[in-house]
Amino acid sequence: MPPSSLRVVYAFAREMHPKTSDVFIQYGTAGFRTKANLLEHVVYRMGLLAVLRSRVKNGRTIGMMITASHNLEPDNGVKLIDPDGEMLEQSWEEIATRLANVSDNDLESTTGEIIKEVNADMSLKASVFIGMDTRYTSPRLAAAAVHGVIALKGTPKEFGIVTTPILHYCVKCRNDNTYGTPTEEGYYEKIVGAFKSIRQKIPVAGNYNTRLYVDGANGVGGKKLNIIRKTLGDELDLVLFNLGGNGGKLNLNCGADFVKMSQKPPVGVEHVPFQRVASLDGDGDRIVYYYLDDKNEMQLLDGDRIATLLAGYIAELLKGCDVTHLRMGLVQTAYANGASTQYITQDLKVPVTCVKTGVKHLHHAALSYDIGVYFEANGHGTVVYSDLTKSTVSRIAQEGDAEQRKSAQLLLDLIDMTNETVGDAISDLFLVESVLCARGHDVTQWMQTYRDLPCRQLKVTVENRNAISTTDAERNCTAPESLQCKIDELVSKYESGRSFVRPSGTEDIVRVYAEADTQQNADRLAAEVSQAVYDLAGGVGDRPTVPA
Ligand code: G16
């Protein structure tokens, strides 16, 4: 492609997707995310970038997902997906930010500079898969993405409304056909097929009950589960709520983020005591479970709890296979409840790595294990298996003795049921249901494995959230200067106290986390640390108050 053809990059920008705002936008925890009306030029430019990325990867397919995931309806965003179905390589985030922020007049020349810098061979074909969530602003942004791809002579393929993990899966399959078929139907066949296969081997037993309530967050995940529900027999009885009808708003007072952050059940679900409920987020990449007890109090089974459930069962199956040379590890972030980390290391005897927030960080750390289980407490996570693990387990499934073969075949089903590319609420739901069924456990038995330390998360609005810097997997604050000292002083007043702060990469706020021996103390500590953030980092609006 001669440099003169880059003129079309400017033409599309000027005529169809002009940059109408000077607000600086940064590639965050999971792509660009802000008010939908500030994003059209950004998404168009990411269409350009996706083509360059595809060419740098020798024409392998790249993904673009239009979504703001857990954020409320007025926001939107774009996540870029690399050829193996992972999040965009971090070294490209700076390039993405640069391209998103140049003026329309400089867009053509900046594109030319980036082509040289990344050494993109413009004569190669380029392929980009584009998906979107259910937001009313998504079709317009998806169209901008398509224009970006066309402007650099790439080939877009639109998947319409899909969950983020379905698009990750399709990208991976398009580039590696041993992983599956790159279609939504191919995804259902693999994940649901593996679930049906495992359920033929493990009949319902003990206290496990096949009924599962699901809060769909009024987003895409619930809609896809409604399709799956019709293909299920008596393996699982899905009762779906918050599917987007009856005026329900996306992620508003419902969904995984709401349930985890507010520690309250969602609206829109008809609760029955001790009934397991799974809550998804807006684009179907997170899941948490909960139930209401006989006092109508919510008991939360979050990402930490799912990670421990899966790791414990996988360890059991590995033992059944008589395999000792495969290393399993668990990856968490600073948000992991201290009690879960203690349970994993001391009871499960599985090593734990702590990394910065963002599945991109967890995913990479998990790849260093033969079996890497990674989950954020907010319910975002999956399991990755090395080639050695897959070949070892496949061999035992064929050649082992009867007991070994049984464990290996169950593990092969679990591997097939797992979307290894990214955290996936639907895949995780089937994994959890399989393990609970295999154990014959109800939610209370699942809950009994360890007792969470009471915790609280709060949000503080400040003038510039990037005034907060952190280190040590976000557990220590390095700026503003005096903030960490203040946090240490506050924490020292509480039994089992722990607290940290960090700027969100998806919302314009600072997140505050605190845990302590009682809920009252966790709530007080979180509020006191919030006040410190407000005072020392330029809080705006009302100063947070500390509960009496
Ligand atoms: C995204 C990321 C997650 C992260 C979450 C919150 O989730 O993929 O890894 O935990 O944002 O990030 P932050 O605390 O920086 O706002 P999602 O489900 O919103 O795409």
Short mmCIF file of C-alpha atoms and ligand atoms in Angstrom, two decimals, residues 28-30 33 67-71 79 87 164 257 261 281-283 285-286 333 335 356-360 362 376 378 380 422 457 474 502-507 509 511, ligand 1:
data_model
loop_
_atom_site.label_atom_id
_atom_site.label_comp_id
_atom_site.label_asym_id
_atom_site.label_seq_id
_atom_site.Cartn_x
_atom_site.Cartn_y
_atom_site.Cartn_z
CA GLY A 28 -6.93 1.75 30.44
CA THR A 29 -7.35 -1.51 32.33
CA ALA A 30 -9.32 -3.03 29.45
CA ARG A 33 -13.66 3.49 28.07
CA THR A 67 -18.30 -2.59 25.08
CA ALA A 68 -17.96 -0.79 28.38
CA SER A 69 -18.57 -4.07 30.19
CA HIS A 70 -19.61 -3.37 33.79
CA ASN A 71 -20.04 0.41 33.33
CA LYS A 79 -11.18 -3.65 23.75
CA MET A 87 -5.84 -8.77 25.41
CA THR A 164 -16.71 -10.31 24.94
CA ASP A 257 -20.17 -5.56 39.62
CA MET A 261 -19.25 -3.79 45.15
CA ASP A 281 -21.80 -8.48 34.11
CA GLY A 282 -22.88 -6.45 31.07
CA ASP A 283 -20.65 -8.10 28.45
CA ASP A 285 -16.96 -11.74 31.09
CA ARG A 286 -17.50 -11.79 34.87
CA THR A 333 -4.79 -9.32 42.76
CA TYR A 335 -8.46 -7.31 45.97
CA LYS A 356 -1.82 -5.71 39.25
CA THR A 357 -5.53 -5.37 38.45
CA GLY A 358 -6.52 -6.29 34.90
CA VAL A 359 -7.00 -9.73 33.39
CA LYS A 360 -4.14 -9.00 31.01
CA LEU A 362 -3.33 -12.20 35.55
CA GLU A 376 -10.03 -11.32 40.23
CA ASN A 378 -14.79 -9.28 41.03
CA HIS A 380 -13.20 -12.11 36.16
CA VAL A 422 -10.11 -14.73 28.83
CA GLN A 457 -14.88 -1.23 48.50
CA GLU A 474 -0.91 -1.84 43.76
CA ARG A 502 -5.58 2.78 43.20
CA PRO A 503 -6.93 4.77 40.28
CA SER A 504 -9.54 2.84 38.29
CA GLY A 505 -8.65 2.13 34.68
CA THR A 506 -12.28 1.90 33.61
CA GLU A 507 -14.05 4.67 35.55
CA ILE A 509 -12.63 7.44 40.16
CA ARG A 511 -10.96 2.75 44.23
C1 G16 B 1 -12.17 -4.67 33.48
C2 G16 B 1 -10.92 -5.51 33.50
C3 G16 B 1 -10.80 -6.19 34.83
C4 G16 B 1 -10.82 -5.17 35.96
C5 G16 B 1 -12.05 -4.27 35.83
C6 G16 B 1 -12.01 -3.11 36.79
O1 G16 B 1 -13.29 -5.49 33.64
O2 G16 B 1 -11.00 -6.43 32.45
O3 G16 B 1 -9.62 -6.92 34.84
O4 G16 B 1 -10.84 -5.78 37.19
O5 G16 B 1 -12.12 -3.72 34.53
O6 G16 B 1 -10.87 -2.35 36.52
P1 G16 B 1 -10.57 -0.99 37.26
O7 G16 B 1 -10.54 -1.33 38.71
O8 G16 B 1 -9.26 -0.55 36.73
O9 G16 B 1 -11.71 -0.06 36.96
P2 G16 B 1 -14.60 -5.28 32.78
O10 G16 B 1 -15.45 -6.46 33.14
O11 G16 B 1 -15.19 -3.97 33.19
O12 G16 B 1 -14.11 -5.27 31.37
#
